[in-house]
Amino acid sequence: MGRERLKDKNIVITGASGGIGAEIAKLCAESGANLVLLARSIDKLELLQKDLQQKYQVNVSVFQLDVSNTDQVQEVFKQIFAAIGQIDILVNNAGFGVFREAHAATIDEIKGMFNVNVVGLMACTSMVLPKMRERRFGHIINIASQAGKIATPKSSVYSASKHAVLGYTNALRMEAVDYHIQVTSVNPGPIATNFFNIADEKGTYVKSVQKFMLKPEYVAEKVVDSMLTKTREINLPRWMNMGSVVYVLFPRLFERIGKRVLNKK
Ligand code: NJP
């Protein structure tokens, strides 16, 4: 799909220092968009900034931001608006998971996942919504997960956080429609990124899902293709989403028959 519509648009991406965030940034820059890249690792953001500016002659600003620090979110978004005027697209991508059974998850891990994946995403969204509503224009893309549709053993907390993201995103979409603001959720299965260095310490899950692991470049392509379109949800791989449809219809049967498949972590 042609991406000319992204030329000169201002796109903000959280969690842009690596993984799918960095890949989304590359494709947006290639399409002529101006970028604001956010993450905690400012050194990585500065390297990416240099690379994209040199290759594509677009404006790229970077800000250090821990999205779980809501005071910092407010401060950084004020600076962004002062620097670039308006935000056309926000990609809420920052997130992490720790795969552990519910009884073993520590309070710090629980708060950590919710503060980044849920509160941080909502805080960033609330910073852009008023201006998008005023302009009656904008697109908010929330990176959720297939884990937001089907919870599996060892992902109770992570799944709960992504279920929260999907609930928020679905309500937001209905609130935003009259203001011509598009809202898209992205629900991928496993993607080959650094995510698993934190989520799957022992590498058990990575080993068992290796054969259908998605490439970050592929996920990024789908996300960028959806920008400024009316795409409601992106589900990858598509067959995995069929599972969540069956799950809604026959939950008891699905949990019983799918036990082995769902127990990969
Ligand atoms: O992971 P990774 P992905 N404040 O670890 C940033 C979801 N997802 O690209 O702060 C601000 O390579 C971190 O930057 P830094 C997943 O839940 C993934 O796979 O510098 N930023 C880095 O740029 C997440 O929402 C899979 O450490 C923070 C980025 O987030 C999204 O995809 C499957 C931060 C993470 O890059 C991107 O993850 C799925 C904070 N407090 C959903 N904490 C998968 N990989 O399998 C982290 O269904 N970041």
Tab-separated table of C-alpha atoms and ligand atoms in Angstrom:
chain	number	residue	atom	x	y	z
A	1	MET	CA	0.000	0.000	0.000
A	2	GLY	CA	1.307	3.472	-0.868
A	3	ARG	CA	2.349	5.419	2.184
A	4	GLU	CA	2.426	8.908	0.638
A	5	ARG	CA	-0.268	9.976	3.118
A	6	LEU	CA	2.354	9.840	5.886
A	7	LYS	CA	4.609	12.452	4.281
A	8	ASP	CA	5.208	15.404	6.619
A	9	LYS	CA	2.925	13.929	9.292
A	10	ASN	CA	4.125	14.090	12.899
A	11	ILE	CA	4.320	10.625	14.422
A	12	VAL	CA	5.175	9.904	18.061
A	13	ILE	CA	6.319	6.382	18.982
A	14	THR	CA	6.844	5.150	22.534
A	15	GLY	CA	9.308	2.316	23.108
A	16	ALA	CA	11.172	3.285	19.943
A	17	SER	CA	14.660	2.277	21.114
A	18	GLY	CA	14.372	-1.270	19.759
A	19	GLY	CA	12.059	-4.091	18.660
A	20	ILE	CA	8.949	-3.243	16.670
A	21	GLY	CA	9.023	0.417	17.795
A	22	ALA	CA	12.348	0.997	16.028
A	23	GLU	CA	11.132	-0.876	12.922
A	24	ILE	CA	7.958	1.230	12.797
A	25	ALA	CA	10.136	4.350	13.087
A	26	LYS	CA	12.276	3.275	10.113
A	27	LEU	CA	9.265	2.702	7.844
A	28	CYS	CA	7.649	6.001	8.874
A	29	ALA	CA	10.871	7.888	8.136
A	30	GLU	CA	11.126	6.128	4.771
A	31	SER	CA	7.606	7.436	4.036
A	32	GLY	CA	8.683	11.030	4.761
A	33	ALA	CA	7.058	11.426	8.194
A	34	ASN	CA	8.625	13.517	10.958
A	35	LEU	CA	9.227	11.534	14.090
A	36	VAL	CA	9.346	11.894	17.839
A	37	LEU	CA	10.967	8.837	19.404
A	38	LEU	CA	10.541	8.052	23.091
A	39	ALA	CA	12.122	5.466	25.406
A	40	ARG	CA	14.370	5.235	28.446
A	41	SER	CA	17.519	4.368	26.474
A	42	ILE	CA	18.372	7.789	25.107
A	43	ASP	CA	21.681	6.557	23.631
A	44	LYS	CA	19.853	4.053	21.406
A	45	LEU	CA	17.310	6.704	20.390
A	46	GLU	CA	20.101	9.119	19.428
A	47	LEU	CA	21.771	6.495	17.224
A	48	LEU	CA	18.463	5.786	15.472
A	49	GLN	CA	17.792	9.523	15.125
A	50	LYS	CA	21.135	10.068	13.395
A	51	ASP	CA	20.641	7.118	11.084
A	52	LEU	CA	17.090	8.082	10.029
A	53	GLN	CA	17.901	11.767	9.535
A	54	GLN	CA	20.869	10.901	7.342
A	55	LYS	CA	19.031	8.287	5.280
A	56	TYR	CA	15.679	9.994	4.812
A	57	GLN	CA	16.195	13.743	5.503
A	58	VAL	CA	13.232	13.890	7.886
A	59	ASN	CA	13.010	15.616	11.275
A	60	VAL	CA	13.542	13.227	14.146
A	61	SER	CA	13.368	14.396	17.777
A	62	VAL	CA	14.165	12.155	20.706
A	63	PHE	CA	13.178	12.425	24.369
A	64	GLN	CA	14.070	10.187	27.270
A	65	LEU	CA	10.825	8.949	28.784
A	66	ASP	CA	9.817	6.255	31.216
A	67	VAL	CA	6.092	5.993	30.426
A	68	SER	CA	5.375	4.645	33.903
A	69	ASN	CA	6.386	8.018	35.340
A	70	THR	CA	3.214	9.998	34.687
A	71	ASP	CA	4.724	13.355	35.759
A	72	GLN	CA	7.465	12.781	33.213
A	73	VAL	CA	4.856	11.866	30.573
A	74	GLN	CA	3.105	15.222	31.102
A	75	GLU	CA	6.378	17.167	31.011
A	76	VAL	CA	7.722	15.421	27.899
A	77	PHE	CA	4.463	15.788	25.935
A	78	LYS	CA	4.412	19.519	26.792
A	79	GLN	CA	7.904	19.755	25.330
A	80	ILE	CA	6.859	17.778	22.261
A	81	PHE	CA	3.899	20.073	21.549
A	82	ALA	CA	6.158	23.102	22.050
A	83	ALA	CA	8.686	21.652	19.609
A	84	ILE	CA	6.472	20.337	16.795
A	85	GLY	CA	3.044	21.946	17.298
A	86	GLN	CA	0.809	18.991	16.663
A	87	ILE	CA	0.787	15.215	16.776
A	88	ASP	CA	-0.976	13.360	13.967
A	89	ILE	CA	-0.301	9.775	15.042
A	90	LEU	CA	0.588	8.302	18.428
A	91	VAL	CA	1.901	4.735	18.551
A	92	ASN	CA	1.686	3.406	22.116
A	93	ASN	CA	4.222	0.626	21.815
A	94	ALA	CA	6.281	0.686	25.048
A	95	GLY	CA	5.662	-2.459	27.032
A	96	PHE	CA	7.118	-5.550	28.615
A	97	GLY	CA	6.110	-8.862	30.125
A	98	VAL	CA	7.408	-11.320	32.697
A	99	PHE	CA	6.142	-14.875	32.319
A	100	ARG	CA	5.490	-16.244	35.772
A	101	GLU	CA	2.621	-18.067	37.428
A	102	ALA	CA	0.283	-15.851	39.429
A	103	HIS	CA	1.419	-17.197	42.805
A	104	ALA	CA	5.046	-16.384	42.006
A	105	ALA	CA	4.646	-12.907	40.516
A	106	THR	CA	6.054	-10.237	42.820
A	107	ILE	CA	4.164	-7.054	43.640
A	108	ASP	CA	6.925	-5.067	41.912
A	109	GLU	CA	6.467	-7.104	38.714
A	110	ILE	CA	2.695	-6.692	38.836
A	111	LYS	CA	2.924	-2.923	39.375
A	112	GLY	CA	5.711	-2.662	36.806
A	113	MET	CA	3.719	-4.315	34.018
A	114	PHE	CA	0.537	-2.393	34.763
A	115	ASN	CA	2.334	0.931	35.175
A	116	VAL	CA	4.081	0.622	31.807
A	117	ASN	CA	1.641	-1.401	29.682
A	118	VAL	CA	-1.586	0.164	30.966
A	119	VAL	CA	-1.149	3.380	32.961
A	120	GLY	CA	1.701	4.613	30.762
A	121	LEU	CA	-0.283	3.947	27.584
A	122	MET	CA	-3.332	5.727	28.994
A	123	ALA	CA	-1.235	8.669	30.216
A	124	CYS	CA	0.354	9.189	26.783
A	125	THR	CA	-3.052	8.876	25.109
A	126	SER	CA	-4.627	11.424	27.425
A	127	MET	CA	-1.886	13.896	26.490
A	128	VAL	CA	-2.751	13.799	22.778
A	129	LEU	CA	-6.535	13.403	22.880
A	130	PRO	CA	-7.624	16.993	23.680
A	131	LYS	CA	-5.700	18.468	20.711
A	132	MET	CA	-6.775	15.650	18.384
A	133	ARG	CA	-10.414	16.283	19.385
A	134	GLU	CA	-9.978	20.027	18.773
A	135	ARG	CA	-8.475	19.357	15.337
A	136	ARG	CA	-10.922	16.541	14.615
A	137	PHE	CA	-7.984	14.562	13.289
A	138	GLY	CA	-5.551	11.947	14.513
A	139	HIS	CA	-4.770	8.279	14.907
A	140	ILE	CA	-3.943	6.376	18.081
A	141	ILE	CA	-2.391	2.930	17.633
A	142	ASN	CA	-2.111	0.747	20.714
A	143	ILE	CA	0.162	-2.261	20.649
A	144	ALA	CA	-1.735	-4.858	22.669
A	145	SER	CA	-1.267	-8.599	22.095
A	146	GLN	CA	-2.971	-11.902	21.353
A	147	ALA	CA	-2.409	-12.283	25.105
A	148	GLY	CA	-5.058	-9.571	25.451
A	149	LYS	CA	-7.550	-11.977	23.890
A	150	ILE	CA	-6.516	-15.336	25.303
A	151	ALA	CA	-4.831	-15.624	28.688
A	152	THR	CA	-2.452	-18.552	29.018
A	153	PRO	CA	-0.653	-20.135	32.005
A	154	LYS	CA	2.373	-18.132	33.183
A	155	SER	CA	1.072	-14.936	31.575
A	156	SER	CA	-1.646	-14.041	34.084
A	157	VAL	CA	-0.310	-10.553	34.836
A	158	TYR	CA	0.919	-9.753	31.330
A	159	SER	CA	-2.354	-11.019	29.811
A	160	ALA	CA	-4.370	-9.022	32.310
A	161	SER	CA	-2.448	-5.881	31.357
A	162	LYS	CA	-3.077	-6.460	27.648
A	163	HIS	CA	-6.773	-7.275	28.271
A	164	ALA	CA	-6.895	-3.863	29.960
A	165	VAL	CA	-5.294	-2.243	26.911
A	166	LEU	CA	-7.901	-3.824	24.622
A	167	GLY	CA	-10.796	-2.779	26.860
A	168	TYR	CA	-9.508	0.789	26.949
A	169	THR	CA	-8.844	0.836	23.209
A	170	ASN	CA	-12.310	-0.463	22.309
A	171	ALA	CA	-14.081	2.162	24.427
A	172	LEU	CA	-11.774	4.909	23.195
A	173	ARG	CA	-12.549	3.988	19.581
A	174	MET	CA	-16.253	4.580	20.193
A	175	GLU	CA	-15.601	7.874	22.016
A	176	ALA	CA	-13.273	9.105	19.296
A	177	VAL	CA	-15.268	8.248	16.199
A	178	ASP	CA	-17.334	11.456	16.211
A	179	TYR	CA	-14.086	13.432	16.350
A	180	HIS	CA	-12.668	11.657	13.296
A	181	ILE	CA	-9.886	10.155	15.391
A	182	GLN	CA	-8.939	6.616	14.323
A	183	VAL	CA	-8.126	4.065	17.020
A	184	THR	CA	-6.402	0.782	16.169
A	185	SER	CA	-5.289	-2.102	18.348
A	186	VAL	CA	-2.459	-4.382	17.286
A	187	ASN	CA	-2.559	-7.948	18.588
A	188	PRO	CA	0.498	-9.912	17.601
A	189	GLY	CA	1.574	-13.376	18.627
A	190	PRO	CA	5.249	-13.931	19.495
A	191	ILE	CA	7.701	-11.598	17.728
A	192	ALA	CA	11.478	-12.108	17.600
A	193	THR	CA	12.590	-9.131	19.709
A	194	ASN	CA	14.356	-8.417	23.015
A	195	PHE	CA	10.983	-8.813	24.688
A	196	PHE	CA	11.796	-12.445	25.476
A	197	ASN	CA	15.081	-11.625	27.205
A	198	ILE	CA	12.916	-10.254	30.016
A	199	ALA	CA	9.728	-12.295	29.568
A	200	ASP	CA	11.156	-15.762	29.119
A	201	GLU	CA	14.337	-15.995	31.217
A	202	LYS	CA	14.797	-19.717	30.612
A	203	GLY	CA	14.039	-19.592	26.881
A	204	THR	CA	11.442	-22.386	27.129
A	205	TYR	CA	8.696	-20.437	25.397
A	206	VAL	CA	10.966	-19.109	22.649
A	207	LYS	CA	12.042	-22.666	21.870
A	208	SER	CA	8.477	-23.956	21.626
A	209	VAL	CA	7.129	-21.131	19.452
A	210	GLN	CA	10.248	-20.614	17.315
A	211	LYS	CA	8.581	-21.937	14.171
A	212	PHE	CA	5.821	-19.335	14.131
A	213	MET	CA	7.685	-16.401	15.627
A	214	LEU	CA	6.894	-13.208	13.679
A	215	LYS	CA	9.623	-10.942	12.319
A	216	PRO	CA	9.516	-7.419	13.809
A	217	GLU	CA	9.885	-5.920	10.313
A	218	TYR	CA	6.707	-7.731	9.186
A	219	VAL	CA	4.682	-6.537	12.191
A	220	ALA	CA	5.959	-2.993	11.603
A	221	GLU	CA	4.870	-3.129	7.930
A	222	LYS	CA	1.313	-4.022	8.975
A	223	VAL	CA	1.218	-1.261	11.600
A	224	VAL	CA	2.489	1.402	9.211
A	225	ASP	CA	0.085	0.281	6.480
A	226	SER	CA	-2.780	0.888	8.914
A	227	MET	CA	-1.769	4.463	9.694
A	228	LEU	CA	-4.455	7.040	8.847
A	229	THR	CA	-6.809	4.284	7.702
A	230	LYS	CA	-9.918	3.016	9.451
A	231	THR	CA	-8.288	-0.305	10.462
A	232	ARG	CA	-9.949	-1.442	13.680
A	233	GLU	CA	-7.601	-4.239	14.712
A	234	ILE	CA	-4.514	-5.950	13.395
A	235	ASN	CA	-4.257	-9.617	14.374
A	236	LEU	CA	-1.060	-11.487	13.558
A	237	PRO	CA	-0.694	-14.251	12.606
A	238	ARG	CA	-4.296	-14.391	11.491
A	239	TRP	CA	-4.753	-18.080	12.317
A	240	MET	CA	-3.892	-17.341	15.937
A	241	ASN	CA	-6.788	-14.931	16.130
A	242	MET	CA	-9.137	-17.695	15.048
A	243	GLY	CA	-8.287	-19.306	18.377
A	244	SER	CA	-9.630	-16.306	20.255
A	245	VAL	CA	-12.869	-16.420	18.260
A	246	VAL	CA	-13.348	-20.095	19.143
A	247	TYR	CA	-12.382	-19.337	22.758
A	248	VAL	CA	-15.162	-16.758	23.121
A	249	LEU	CA	-17.692	-19.257	21.776
A	250	PHE	CA	-16.540	-22.411	23.603
A	251	PRO	CA	-14.280	-21.400	26.516
A	252	ARG	CA	-14.562	-24.593	28.567
A	253	LEU	CA	-13.949	-26.877	25.600
A	254	PHE	CA	-11.095	-24.661	24.360
A	255	GLU	CA	-9.291	-24.722	27.712
A	256	ARG	CA	-9.670	-28.488	27.977
A	257	ILE	CA	-8.752	-29.482	24.440
A	258	GLY	CA	-6.200	-26.701	23.954
A	259	LYS	CA	-4.389	-27.372	27.230
A	260	ARG	CA	-1.187	-28.608	25.619
A	261	VAL	CA	-1.102	-25.800	23.029
A	262	LEU	CA	-1.825	-23.107	25.624
A	263	ASN	CA	0.843	-24.409	27.991
A	264	LYS	CA	3.924	-23.290	26.072
A	265	LYS	CA	5.543	-20.940	28.603
B	1	NJP	O1	9.914	-5.567	22.727
B	1	NJP	P1	11.337	-4.875	22.982
B	1	NJP	P2	8.890	-5.493	21.504
B	1	NJP	N1	9.130	3.459	29.389
B	1	NJP	O2	11.715	-5.308	24.341
B	1	NJP	C1	10.410	0.228	25.698
B	1	NJP	C2	4.236	-5.957	22.578
B	1	NJP	N2	4.260	-7.352	22.180
B	1	NJP	O3	9.328	-4.609	20.442
B	1	NJP	O4	12.859	2.093	27.645
B	1	NJP	C3	9.357	3.665	28.095
B	1	NJP	O5	12.256	-5.133	21.852
B	1	NJP	C4	11.844	-0.245	25.474
B	1	NJP	O6	12.746	0.846	25.541
B	1	NJP	P3	13.698	1.218	26.796
B	1	NJP	C5	4.929	-5.660	23.885
B	1	NJP	O7	4.111	-5.947	24.999
B	1	NJP	C6	5.424	-8.004	21.951
B	1	NJP	O8	8.552	-6.888	21.170
B	1	NJP	O9	14.805	1.952	26.150
B	1	NJP	N3	9.686	2.717	27.220
B	1	NJP	C7	11.795	-0.741	24.040
B	1	NJP	O10	11.991	0.311	23.149
B	1	NJP	C8	5.185	-4.174	23.719
B	1	NJP	O11	4.055	-3.437	24.107
B	1	NJP	C9	5.395	-9.342	21.608
B	1	NJP	O12	14.091	-0.070	27.437
B	1	NJP	C10	9.772	1.468	27.697
B	1	NJP	C11	10.353	-1.232	23.900
B	1	NJP	O13	9.584	-0.681	25.000
B	1	NJP	C12	5.418	-4.014	22.227
B	1	NJP	O14	4.933	-5.192	21.612
B	1	NJP	C13	4.191	-9.995	21.457
B	1	NJP	C14	9.536	1.155	29.038
B	1	NJP	C15	10.264	-2.748	24.003
B	1	NJP	O15	11.001	-3.314	22.970
B	1	NJP	C16	6.852	-3.811	21.803
B	1	NJP	O16	7.639	-4.882	22.281
B	1	NJP	C17	3.025	-9.307	21.707
B	1	NJP	C18	9.202	2.218	29.906
B	1	NJP	N4	9.009	2.033	31.209
B	1	NJP	C19	3.060	-7.995	22.065
B	1	NJP	N5	9.682	-0.184	29.212
B	1	NJP	C20	6.635	-10.129	21.370
B	1	NJP	N6	7.809	-9.526	21.235
B	1	NJP	O17	6.520	-11.351	21.258
B	1	NJP	C21	10.005	-0.683	27.998
B	1	NJP	O18	1.876	-9.954	21.592
B	1	NJP	N7	10.054	0.307	27.098
